Amino acid sequence: MTKAGLPGPWGREAGRGGGWPVNWNGISCPGPAGIAGRSQRRMWALDQTLRRGGGRGGSSVGAHRDAGGEQARVWLSPRREPREVTSPRRLLGQTLLALALTTASLAWIVHETGPLESLFRQVRPGWLLAAALALIASWAVRSLRVWLLVRTLGQRASFFGIFTDFVASLFVSGVTPTASGGFPFFVYAMGRRGVEWGVALAANLFDTVLNVLTVAMLGALAWALLIGYAPAGGTASILLVGVGIWVVMGGLLAVTTLLAPRFAARGLYRLSQRLKREDRRPSLTRLVRALAAQVAQHTRAIRRLRRRGRAPVVVNLVLNLIYWAAYLSVGPLILTALGLAVDAGPGAPLWLDAVFAHLNFHLVQNLIPTPGAAGGAEWGLAYLFRPYLSADRLGGFVVLWRLITYYFQVAVGGLFLPRTLRQMVRGPS
């Protein structure tokens, strides 16, 4: 065992730069000692690596000598691309299903609320353009949050490259159930761009935890303000449930990914050793060891973030607030485009109702199991805005809101997708 590497599969170098291991099947690499001796040495090596925060893990060369680095690269190599990339037929089917469901839902809502010809003649295009620009600004801020975290962790990455990958992941999120495909796609794209796998995962998880906590705080504030208005009683009740779910999610994510990732790494490593001793299910053993390697890299990245103090947390929280200010302004801007007075209302101003209803929708939309939340998103939004808009305005608002926040997002993401896929195939330069 050398200082830079670990024995067996945890430290074998995989070659140069961003290269990939040549031997796909040679993962276990048993040494001359017995199983018990190997297990003790490897567990000690993993523990020492986690204690010293990764050794040379911050450099581009040291990244290939990290504990579990090879296992992670094997499992996330081009042969292990996300299914959304390797199955174009599946992706096309989900896209067509999402478009069909959302189009049918919009048509039914328009049928129930009345024709839109006279309403759309009154639309002010400048405000719709402002809504689209606000959405694009939220994408830029979201990419900036991750880019700054990656830079804080000592990795070099182009902001435009991170932005491109994130916008492409919006397309994948828009056509996968519960938006589940966007996160792994984004992490994988960053890894293929040359960012350490552990850094890419840690930056995104750290950002996700703070984003969830920010949404929970905004939701609690919205509930406290909305509960005083009689027309918003139902909305406030749903919002409280959503806030509770997000608080639980944020707590679990914080504990498992930020506070105690080392225990998860050691637990997965011990499980992999047990599976290896039993000599059963080799594919499951490889998967568990790859996961343990990823968590080990993630642990070192989190340690580096902790050594930076409060600065990354404060900067990320400020950018989160800017992100949500841009994202939640889309609803009021669409209402203004329809000619509504957003500063008036029977209770709270209409813009405040729109912001809180939009936030409410965001809290629950990922529970809709269809691709892009198609079908449920349209009816859910119509239900949330029904207390604030008349029937002749409700249908037009839902149509415009869905066109900007879904169709526009999927279309722009689709334009960026080929560039990201080419980068995935090419790999780090």
Coordinates of C-alpha atoms in Angstrom, one line a residue:
M1 CA 0.0 0.0 0.0
T2 CA 1.3 3.4 -0.9
K3 CA 0.6 6.8 0.6
A4 CA -1.4 7.9 -2.4
G5 CA -3.4 4.8 -2.9
L6 CA -5.3 2.1 -1.1
P7 CA -5.0 -1.7 -1.4
G8 CA -7.0 -3.7 -3.8
P9 CA -9.9 -2.1 -5.6
W10 CA -9.9 1.0 -3.5
G11 CA -6.6 2.4 -4.8
R12 CA -5.6 1.0 -8.2
E13 CA -4.9 3.8 -10.6
A14 CA -7.1 4.0 -13.7
G15 CA -4.6 5.7 -16.0
R16 CA -4.2 9.2 -17.1
G17 CA -6.3 12.4 -16.7
G18 CA -9.9 11.6 -17.1
G19 CA -9.3 8.1 -18.3
W20 CA -11.3 5.0 -17.6
P21 CA -10.2 1.6 -16.2
V22 CA -9.2 -0.8 -18.9
N23 CA -10.2 -4.0 -17.1
W24 CA -14.0 -3.8 -16.7
N25 CA -14.2 -7.1 -14.9
G26 CA -11.2 -6.7 -12.7
I27 CA -12.9 -4.9 -9.9
S28 CA -12.2 -7.1 -6.8
C29 CA -8.4 -7.6 -7.4
P30 CA -7.9 -10.0 -4.4
G31 CA -4.5 -9.7 -2.7
P32 CA -2.4 -12.5 -1.3
A33 CA -3.7 -12.2 2.2
G34 CA -6.9 -13.9 3.5
I35 CA -10.3 -12.4 3.4
A36 CA -10.2 -11.3 7.0
G37 CA -6.8 -9.6 6.6
R38 CA -7.9 -7.8 3.5
S39 CA -11.1 -6.6 5.1
Q40 CA -9.2 -5.2 8.1
R41 CA -6.6 -3.4 6.0
R42 CA -9.2 -1.9 3.6
M43 CA -11.4 -0.8 6.4
W44 CA -8.4 0.8 8.1
A45 CA -7.4 2.5 4.8
L46 CA -10.9 3.8 4.2
D47 CA -11.0 5.1 7.8
Q48 CA -7.6 6.8 7.4
T49 CA -8.7 8.4 4.1
L50 CA -11.9 9.7 5.6
R51 CA -10.0 11.0 8.7
R52 CA -7.5 13.0 6.7
G53 CA -10.2 14.5 4.4
G54 CA -9.0 12.9 1.2
G55 CA -5.2 13.5 1.1
R56 CA -4.5 14.6 -2.4
G57 CA -8.1 14.4 -3.5
G58 CA -8.3 18.1 -4.4
S59 CA -5.8 17.8 -7.3
S60 CA -6.6 16.5 -10.7
V61 CA -4.0 13.7 -10.4
G62 CA -4.9 12.8 -6.8
A63 CA -8.5 12.4 -7.8
H64 CA -7.6 9.2 -9.5
R65 CA -5.9 7.8 -6.4
D66 CA -8.8 8.5 -4.1
A67 CA -10.4 5.7 -2.1
G68 CA -12.9 4.1 -4.3
G69 CA -12.1 6.4 -7.2
E70 CA -11.9 3.5 -9.7
Q71 CA -15.1 1.9 -8.4
A72 CA -17.0 5.2 -8.9
R73 CA -15.5 5.7 -12.4
V74 CA -16.4 2.1 -13.3
W75 CA -20.0 2.4 -12.2
L76 CA -20.4 5.8 -13.7
S77 CA -18.4 5.1 -16.9
P78 CA -20.0 5.6 -20.3
R79 CA -21.3 2.0 -20.0
R80 CA -23.3 3.1 -17.0
E81 CA -24.9 6.2 -18.5
P82 CA -28.3 7.2 -17.1
R83 CA -31.2 5.4 -18.8
E84 CA -32.5 8.7 -20.1
V85 CA -29.4 8.9 -22.3
T86 CA -29.0 5.3 -23.3
S87 CA -32.7 4.7 -24.2
P88 CA -33.8 7.3 -26.8
R89 CA -37.0 5.3 -27.4
R90 CA -37.9 5.5 -23.7
L91 CA -37.1 9.2 -23.7
L92 CA -39.2 9.9 -26.8
G93 CA -42.1 7.9 -25.4
Q94 CA -42.1 9.8 -22.1
T95 CA -41.9 13.1 -24.0
L96 CA -44.9 12.3 -26.2
L97 CA -46.8 11.1 -23.1
A98 CA -46.1 14.3 -21.2
L99 CA -47.1 16.5 -24.2
A100 CA -50.3 14.5 -24.8
L101 CA -51.4 14.6 -21.2
T102 CA -50.7 18.3 -20.7
T103 CA -52.3 19.3 -24.0
A104 CA -55.4 17.2 -23.2
S105 CA -55.6 18.8 -19.7
L106 CA -55.3 22.3 -21.0
A107 CA -57.9 21.7 -23.6
W108 CA -60.3 20.4 -21.0
I109 CA -59.7 23.3 -18.7
V110 CA -60.3 25.8 -21.5
H111 CA -63.5 23.9 -22.4
E112 CA -64.7 24.3 -18.8
T113 CA -63.7 28.0 -18.4
G114 CA -64.7 29.3 -21.8
P115 CA -63.1 30.5 -25.0
L116 CA -59.8 32.4 -24.9
E117 CA -60.0 34.5 -28.1
S118 CA -61.1 37.7 -26.5
L119 CA -58.7 37.3 -23.5
F120 CA -55.7 36.6 -25.6
R121 CA -56.3 39.7 -27.8
Q122 CA -55.8 41.7 -24.6
V123 CA -52.5 40.0 -23.7
R124 CA -49.5 42.3 -23.5
P125 CA -46.5 40.4 -25.0
G126 CA -43.9 42.5 -23.2
W127 CA -44.9 41.1 -19.8
L128 CA -44.9 37.6 -21.2
L129 CA -41.3 38.2 -22.4
A130 CA -40.5 39.5 -18.9
A131 CA -41.9 36.2 -17.4
A132 CA -39.7 34.2 -19.7
L133 CA -36.6 36.2 -18.8
A134 CA -37.3 35.8 -15.1
L135 CA -37.4 32.1 -15.6
I136 CA -34.1 32.2 -17.5
A137 CA -32.6 34.3 -14.7
S138 CA -33.6 31.6 -12.2
W139 CA -31.8 29.0 -14.3
A140 CA -28.6 31.2 -14.3
V141 CA -28.7 31.7 -10.6
R142 CA -29.3 28.0 -10.0
S143 CA -26.2 27.2 -12.2
L144 CA -24.2 29.9 -10.4
R145 CA -24.9 28.3 -7.0
V146 CA -23.5 25.0 -8.1
W147 CA -20.6 26.6 -10.0
L148 CA -19.5 28.5 -6.9
L149 CA -19.6 25.4 -4.8
V150 CA -17.5 23.5 -7.3
R151 CA -15.0 26.3 -7.3
T152 CA -15.0 26.4 -3.5
L153 CA -14.1 22.7 -3.6
G154 CA -11.0 23.4 -5.7
Q155 CA -12.3 22.2 -9.1
R156 CA -12.1 24.2 -12.3
A157 CA -15.2 24.3 -14.4
S158 CA -16.7 26.7 -17.0
F159 CA -19.8 28.5 -15.8
F160 CA -21.3 28.3 -19.3
G161 CA -20.6 24.5 -19.3
I162 CA -22.4 24.1 -15.9
F163 CA -25.3 26.3 -17.2
T164 CA -25.5 24.2 -20.4
D165 CA -25.6 21.0 -18.4
F166 CA -28.3 22.3 -16.0
V167 CA -30.6 23.6 -18.8
A168 CA -30.2 20.2 -20.6
S169 CA -31.2 18.5 -17.3
L170 CA -34.4 20.6 -17.3
F171 CA -35.5 18.7 -20.4
V172 CA -34.8 15.4 -18.8
S173 CA -36.7 16.5 -15.6
G174 CA -39.6 17.6 -17.8
V175 CA -40.1 14.2 -19.4
T176 CA -39.4 11.9 -16.5
P177 CA -41.9 10.9 -13.7
T178 CA -41.7 13.1 -10.6
A179 CA -38.8 15.0 -12.3
S180 CA -36.5 12.2 -11.1
G181 CA -34.2 12.1 -14.1
G182 CA -32.8 15.7 -13.9
F183 CA -30.6 15.4 -10.8
P184 CA -28.6 12.2 -11.8
F185 CA -28.3 13.6 -15.4
F186 CA -26.9 16.8 -14.2
V187 CA -24.4 15.1 -11.8
Y188 CA -23.3 12.7 -14.6
A189 CA -22.9 15.5 -17.1
M190 CA -20.7 17.5 -14.6
G191 CA -18.6 14.4 -14.1
R192 CA -18.1 13.9 -17.8
R193 CA -17.1 17.5 -18.0
G194 CA -14.1 16.8 -15.7
V195 CA -15.5 17.6 -12.3
E196 CA -14.6 15.0 -9.7
W197 CA -17.6 12.7 -9.1
G198 CA -17.5 13.3 -5.4
V199 CA -17.3 17.0 -5.9
A200 CA -20.2 17.0 -8.4
L201 CA -22.4 15.0 -6.1
A202 CA -21.4 16.9 -2.9
A203 CA -22.0 20.3 -4.6
N204 CA -25.5 19.3 -5.9
L205 CA -26.5 17.6 -2.6
F206 CA -25.3 20.6 -0.5
D207 CA -27.2 23.0 -2.8
T208 CA -30.3 20.8 -2.7
V209 CA -30.4 20.6 1.1
L210 CA -30.1 24.4 1.4
N211 CA -32.7 24.8 -1.4
V212 CA -35.2 22.5 0.4
L213 CA -34.6 24.4 3.7
T214 CA -35.2 27.7 1.9
V215 CA -38.4 26.5 0.4
A216 CA -39.6 25.2 3.8
M217 CA -38.9 28.6 5.4
L218 CA -40.7 30.4 2.5
G219 CA -43.6 28.0 2.8
A220 CA -43.9 28.6 6.6
L221 CA -43.9 32.3 6.0
A222 CA -46.5 32.0 3.3
W223 CA -48.7 29.9 5.6
A224 CA -48.4 32.4 8.4
L225 CA -49.5 35.2 6.0
L226 CA -52.2 33.3 4.1
I227 CA -54.0 31.9 7.1
G228 CA -55.4 35.3 7.9
Y229 CA -57.3 35.6 4.7
A230 CA -60.6 33.7 4.4
P231 CA -60.4 33.0 0.6
A232 CA -57.0 31.3 1.1
G233 CA -58.0 28.8 3.8
G234 CA -57.8 25.8 1.6
T235 CA -54.6 26.9 0.0
A236 CA -53.0 27.5 3.4
S237 CA -54.0 24.0 4.6
I238 CA -52.3 22.4 1.6
L239 CA -49.3 24.6 2.0
L240 CA -48.9 23.5 5.6
V241 CA -48.8 19.9 4.5
G242 CA -46.3 20.7 1.8
V243 CA -44.1 22.6 4.3
G244 CA -44.2 19.6 6.6
I245 CA -43.1 17.2 3.8
W246 CA -40.2 19.5 2.8
V247 CA -39.0 20.0 6.4
V248 CA -38.8 16.2 6.7
M249 CA -37.0 15.9 3.4
G250 CA -34.6 18.6 4.3
G251 CA -33.8 17.1 7.7
L252 CA -33.2 13.6 6.2
L253 CA -31.0 15.0 3.4
A254 CA -29.0 17.1 5.8
V255 CA -28.4 14.2 8.2
T256 CA -27.5 11.6 5.5
T257 CA -25.5 13.9 3.1
L258 CA -24.0 16.6 5.3
L259 CA -23.9 15.6 8.9
A260 CA -23.0 11.9 8.9
P261 CA -21.9 10.7 5.4
R262 CA -18.9 9.0 6.9
F263 CA -21.1 6.4 8.7
A264 CA -22.9 5.7 5.4
A265 CA -19.6 5.1 3.7
R266 CA -18.4 2.7 6.4
G267 CA -21.7 0.9 6.5
L268 CA -21.8 0.4 2.7
Y269 CA -18.2 -0.8 2.7
R270 CA -18.9 -3.4 5.4
L271 CA -22.0 -4.5 3.5
S272 CA -19.9 -5.0 0.4
Q273 CA -17.3 -7.0 2.4
R274 CA -20.1 -9.2 3.8
L275 CA -21.5 -9.8 0.3
K276 CA -18.1 -10.7 -1.0
R277 CA -17.4 -13.2 1.8
E278 CA -20.7 -14.9 1.0
D279 CA -19.7 -15.0 -2.6
R280 CA -23.2 -14.3 -3.9
R281 CA -24.7 -11.8 -6.2
P282 CA -21.5 -10.3 -7.6
S283 CA -23.3 -7.6 -9.5
L284 CA -24.9 -6.5 -6.2
T285 CA -21.5 -6.5 -4.5
R286 CA -20.1 -4.3 -7.3
L287 CA -23.0 -1.9 -7.0
V288 CA -22.6 -1.6 -3.2
R289 CA -18.9 -1.1 -3.4
A290 CA -19.4 1.6 -6.1
L291 CA -21.9 3.3 -3.9
A292 CA -19.5 3.1 -1.0
A293 CA -16.7 4.7 -3.1
Q294 CA -19.0 7.5 -4.2
V295 CA -20.0 8.2 -0.6
A296 CA -16.4 8.2 0.4
Q297 CA -15.6 10.8 -2.2
H298 CA -18.6 12.8 -1.2
T299 CA -17.5 12.7 2.4
R300 CA -14.1 14.2 1.6
A301 CA -15.8 16.9 -0.5
I302 CA -18.2 17.7 2.4
R303 CA -15.2 17.9 4.8
R304 CA -13.6 20.5 2.5
L305 CA -16.8 22.5 2.5
R306 CA -16.9 22.4 6.3
R307 CA -13.3 23.8 6.4
R308 CA -14.5 26.8 4.4
G309 CA -16.6 27.9 7.4
R310 CA -20.0 29.7 7.0
A311 CA -19.2 31.5 3.7
P312 CA -20.5 28.8 1.3
V313 CA -23.7 28.5 3.4
V314 CA -24.3 32.2 3.5
V315 CA -23.6 32.8 -0.2
N316 CA -25.8 29.8 -1.2
L317 CA -28.7 31.0 0.9
V318 CA -28.5 34.5 -0.6
L319 CA -28.5 33.1 -4.1
N320 CA -31.4 30.8 -3.1
L321 CA -33.4 33.8 -2.2
I322 CA -32.5 35.5 -5.4
Y323 CA -33.5 32.4 -7.3
W324 CA -36.9 32.2 -5.7
A325 CA -37.5 35.9 -6.2
A326 CA -37.0 35.4 -9.9
Y327 CA -38.9 32.1 -10.1
L328 CA -41.9 33.1 -8.1
S329 CA -42.2 36.4 -10.1
V330 CA -43.3 34.4 -13.2
G331 CA -46.9 34.1 -11.9
P332 CA -47.5 37.8 -11.2
L333 CA -45.9 38.7 -14.5
I334 CA -48.3 36.5 -16.4
L335 CA -51.2 37.9 -14.5
T336 CA -50.0 41.4 -15.4
A337 CA -49.8 40.3 -19.1
L338 CA -53.5 39.4 -18.9
G339 CA -54.3 42.9 -17.8
L340 CA -55.1 42.1 -14.2
A341 CA -54.3 44.6 -11.4
V342 CA -51.9 42.5 -9.3
D343 CA -51.6 45.2 -6.5
A344 CA -55.4 44.9 -5.7
G345 CA -57.6 42.2 -4.2
P346 CA -60.4 41.5 -1.8
G347 CA -57.8 40.4 0.8
A348 CA -54.1 40.1 0.1
P349 CA -52.8 41.8 -3.1
L350 CA -53.2 39.5 -6.2
W351 CA -49.4 39.3 -6.7
L352 CA -49.0 37.9 -3.2
D353 CA -51.7 35.3 -3.7
A354 CA -50.1 34.3 -7.0
V355 CA -46.7 34.0 -5.3
F356 CA -48.0 31.8 -2.5
A357 CA -50.1 29.7 -4.8
H358 CA -47.1 29.1 -7.1
L359 CA -45.0 28.1 -4.1
N360 CA -47.7 25.8 -2.9
F361 CA -47.8 24.1 -6.3
H362 CA -44.0 23.7 -6.2
L363 CA -44.2 21.9 -2.9
V364 CA -46.5 19.2 -4.2
Q365 CA -45.8 18.9 -7.9
N366 CA -43.1 16.3 -7.5
L367 CA -45.7 14.0 -6.0
I368 CA -47.5 13.7 -9.4
P369 CA -46.2 10.5 -10.9
T370 CA -46.6 11.4 -14.6
P371 CA -43.7 12.7 -16.8
G372 CA -43.4 16.4 -16.2
A373 CA -46.3 16.2 -13.8
A374 CA -48.5 16.4 -16.9
G375 CA -52.2 16.2 -16.3
G376 CA -52.0 16.9 -12.6
A377 CA -50.0 20.1 -12.9
E378 CA -52.7 21.9 -14.9
W379 CA -55.6 20.8 -12.7
G380 CA -53.6 21.5 -9.5
L381 CA -52.8 25.0 -10.6
A382 CA -56.4 25.7 -11.7
Y383 CA -57.5 24.5 -8.2
L384 CA -54.9 26.7 -6.4
F385 CA -55.8 29.9 -8.4
R386 CA -59.5 29.4 -8.5
P387 CA -60.1 31.5 -5.3
Y388 CA -58.3 34.5 -6.9
L389 CA -59.3 34.5 -10.6
S390 CA -62.6 34.5 -12.4
A391 CA -63.5 31.6 -14.7
D392 CA -62.9 33.6 -17.9
R393 CA -59.3 34.5 -16.7
L394 CA -58.4 31.2 -15.1
G395 CA -58.2 29.1 -18.2
G396 CA -56.0 31.7 -20.0
F397 CA -53.7 32.0 -17.0
V398 CA -53.2 28.2 -16.7
V399 CA -52.5 28.0 -20.5
L400 CA -49.9 30.8 -20.4
W401 CA -48.3 29.6 -17.2
R402 CA -47.9 26.1 -18.6
L403 CA -46.6 27.4 -21.9
I404 CA -43.8 29.4 -20.2
T405 CA -42.9 27.1 -17.3
Y406 CA -43.2 23.8 -19.1
Y407 CA -43.2 24.0 -22.9
F408 CA -40.7 26.8 -23.0
Q409 CA -38.5 25.1 -20.5
V410 CA -38.6 21.7 -22.3
A411 CA -37.9 23.4 -25.7
V412 CA -34.9 25.4 -24.5
G413 CA -33.6 22.3 -22.6
G414 CA -34.0 20.3 -25.8
L415 CA -31.9 22.8 -27.7
F416 CA -29.0 22.5 -25.1
L417 CA -29.3 18.7 -24.9
P418 CA -27.3 17.7 -28.0
R419 CA -24.3 19.8 -26.8
T420 CA -24.4 18.1 -23.4
L421 CA -24.7 14.6 -24.9
R422 CA -21.7 15.3 -27.2
Q423 CA -19.7 16.4 -24.1
M424 CA -20.8 13.1 -22.3
V425 CA -19.5 11.1 -25.2
R426 CA -16.3 13.1 -25.6
G427 CA -15.5 13.1 -21.9
P428 CA -13.1 15.5 -20.1
S429 CA -10.7 17.4 -22.4

